[in-house]
Amino acid sequence: MNEHKSAWLKHSLQTLPEKVKKIHTKNESFNSKLGMTVDVLEDASMIAAMDGFLPFADVIAIGYAAYNIYDIWD
């Protein structure tokens, strides 16, 4: 049993840095996409605020946000 545990620990210590690096890369990618999504939503809210100048501004803003958010996360 000790040999099995020792082999498992040795394997874990060898693969752990790779797993940490992979998680860190995924985290950076997620944070980047999240930041772009927030930017799109801010833009969409500015478009929706132009309701007095632009007819159907809220509909345009929803379409703009939906299209761009889909593009970011696709």
PDB file of C-alpha atoms in Angstrom:
ATOM      1  CA  MET A   1       0.000   0.000   0.000  1.00  0.00           C
ATOM      2  CA  ASN A   2       2.832   2.404   0.791  1.00  0.00           C
ATOM      3  CA  GLU A   3       4.391   1.845  -2.636  1.00  0.00           C
ATOM      4  CA  HIS A   4       1.066   2.637  -4.252  1.00  0.00           C
ATOM      5  CA  LYS A   5       0.728   5.842  -2.221  1.00  0.00           C
ATOM      6  CA  SER A   6       4.321   6.776  -2.969  1.00  0.00           C
ATOM      7  CA  ALA A   7       3.829   6.254  -6.697  1.00  0.00           C
ATOM      8  CA  TRP A   8       0.593   8.258  -6.617  1.00  0.00           C
ATOM      9  CA  LEU A   9       2.248  11.145  -4.755  1.00  0.00           C
ATOM     10  CA  LYS A  10       5.205  11.134  -7.144  1.00  0.00           C
ATOM     11  CA  HIS A  11       2.849  11.209 -10.132  1.00  0.00           C
ATOM     12  CA  SER A  12       0.765  13.975  -8.543  1.00  0.00           C
ATOM     13  CA  LEU A  13       3.806  16.129  -7.873  1.00  0.00           C
ATOM     14  CA  GLN A  14       4.902  15.740 -11.497  1.00  0.00           C
ATOM     15  CA  THR A  15       1.521  16.592 -13.024  1.00  0.00           C
ATOM     16  CA  LEU A  16       0.463  19.303 -10.579  1.00  0.00           C
ATOM     17  CA  PRO A  17       2.412  22.180 -12.195  1.00  0.00           C
ATOM     18  CA  GLU A  18       0.857  21.373 -15.589  1.00  0.00           C
ATOM     19  CA  LYS A  19      -2.628  21.361 -14.097  1.00  0.00           C
ATOM     20  CA  VAL A  20      -2.038  24.639 -12.265  1.00  0.00           C
ATOM     21  CA  LYS A  21      -0.744  26.258 -15.460  1.00  0.00           C
ATOM     22  CA  LYS A  22      -3.785  25.003 -17.419  1.00  0.00           C
ATOM     23  CA  ILE A  23      -6.182  26.361 -14.782  1.00  0.00           C
ATOM     24  CA  HIS A  24      -4.346  29.698 -14.720  1.00  0.00           C
ATOM     25  CA  THR A  25      -4.603  29.960 -18.526  1.00  0.00           C
ATOM     26  CA  LYS A  26      -8.327  29.175 -18.456  1.00  0.00           C
ATOM     27  CA  ASN A  27      -8.802  31.749 -15.696  1.00  0.00           C
ATOM     28  CA  GLU A  28      -7.056  34.446 -17.743  1.00  0.00           C
ATOM     29  CA  SER A  29      -9.177  33.596 -20.777  1.00  0.00           C
ATOM     30  CA  PHE A  30     -12.375  33.707 -18.719  1.00  0.00           C
ATOM     31  CA  ASN A  31     -11.433  37.046 -17.159  1.00  0.00           C
ATOM     32  CA  SER A  32     -10.689  38.477 -20.592  1.00  0.00           C
ATOM     33  CA  LYS A  33     -14.032  37.324 -21.991  1.00  0.00           C
ATOM     34  CA  LEU A  34     -15.825  38.615 -18.911  1.00  0.00           C
ATOM     35  CA  GLY A  35     -14.204  42.025 -19.324  1.00  0.00           C
ATOM     36  CA  MET A  36     -15.226  42.180 -22.984  1.00  0.00           C
ATOM     37  CA  THR A  37     -18.789  41.189 -22.022  1.00  0.00           C
ATOM     38  CA  VAL A  38     -18.971  44.011 -19.486  1.00  0.00           C
ATOM     39  CA  ASP A  39     -17.726  46.453 -22.139  1.00  0.00           C
ATOM     40  CA  VAL A  40     -20.430  45.291 -24.566  1.00  0.00           C
ATOM     41  CA  LEU A  41     -23.105  45.692 -21.898  1.00  0.00           C
ATOM     42  CA  GLU A  42     -21.853  49.217 -21.139  1.00  0.00           C
ATOM     43  CA  ASP A  43     -22.040  50.074 -24.835  1.00  0.00           C
ATOM     44  CA  ALA A  44     -25.520  48.577 -25.059  1.00  0.00           C
ATOM     45  CA  SER A  45     -26.694  50.649 -22.101  1.00  0.00           C
ATOM     46  CA  MET A  46     -25.417  53.800 -23.813  1.00  0.00           C
ATOM     47  CA  ILE A  47     -27.298  52.844 -26.979  1.00  0.00           C
ATOM     48  CA  ALA A  48     -30.471  52.204 -24.970  1.00  0.00           C
ATOM     49  CA  ALA A  49     -30.091  55.610 -23.290  1.00  0.00           C
ATOM     50  CA  MET A  50     -30.402  57.285 -26.713  1.00  0.00           C
ATOM     51  CA  ASP A  51     -34.115  56.510 -26.771  1.00  0.00           C
ATOM     52  CA  GLY A  52     -35.000  60.168 -27.326  1.00  0.00           C
ATOM     53  CA  PHE A  53     -32.811  60.435 -30.430  1.00  0.00           C
ATOM     54  CA  LEU A  54     -32.958  56.930 -31.840  1.00  0.00           C
ATOM     55  CA  PRO A  55     -36.261  55.132 -32.353  1.00  0.00           C
ATOM     56  CA  PHE A  56     -36.313  51.602 -30.900  1.00  0.00           C
ATOM     57  CA  ALA A  57     -32.964  52.192 -29.200  1.00  0.00           C
ATOM     58  CA  ASP A  58     -33.689  49.529 -26.589  1.00  0.00           C
ATOM     59  CA  VAL A  59     -34.356  46.923 -29.286  1.00  0.00           C
ATOM     60  CA  ILE A  60     -31.169  47.911 -31.102  1.00  0.00           C
ATOM     61  CA  ALA A  61     -29.222  47.715 -27.828  1.00  0.00           C
ATOM     62  CA  ILE A  62     -30.537  44.215 -27.073  1.00  0.00           C
ATOM     63  CA  GLY A  63     -29.628  43.027 -30.572  1.00  0.00           C
ATOM     64  CA  TYR A  64     -26.193  44.641 -30.341  1.00  0.00           C
ATOM     65  CA  ALA A  65     -25.495  43.030 -26.972  1.00  0.00           C
ATOM     66  CA  ALA A  66     -26.808  39.611 -27.991  1.00  0.00           C
ATOM     67  CA  TYR A  67     -24.775  39.518 -31.199  1.00  0.00           C
ATOM     68  CA  ASN A  68     -21.534  40.661 -29.592  1.00  0.00           C
ATOM     69  CA  ILE A  69     -21.815  38.539 -26.458  1.00  0.00           C
ATOM     70  CA  TYR A  70     -22.468  35.474 -28.607  1.00  0.00           C
ATOM     71  CA  ASP A  71     -19.415  36.379 -30.686  1.00  0.00           C
ATOM     72  CA  ILE A  72     -17.252  36.712 -27.554  1.00  0.00           C
ATOM     73  CA  TRP A  73     -18.257  33.410 -25.967  1.00  0.00           C
ATOM     74  CA  ASP A  74     -18.503  31.362 -29.166  1.00  0.00           C
TER      75      ASP A  74
END
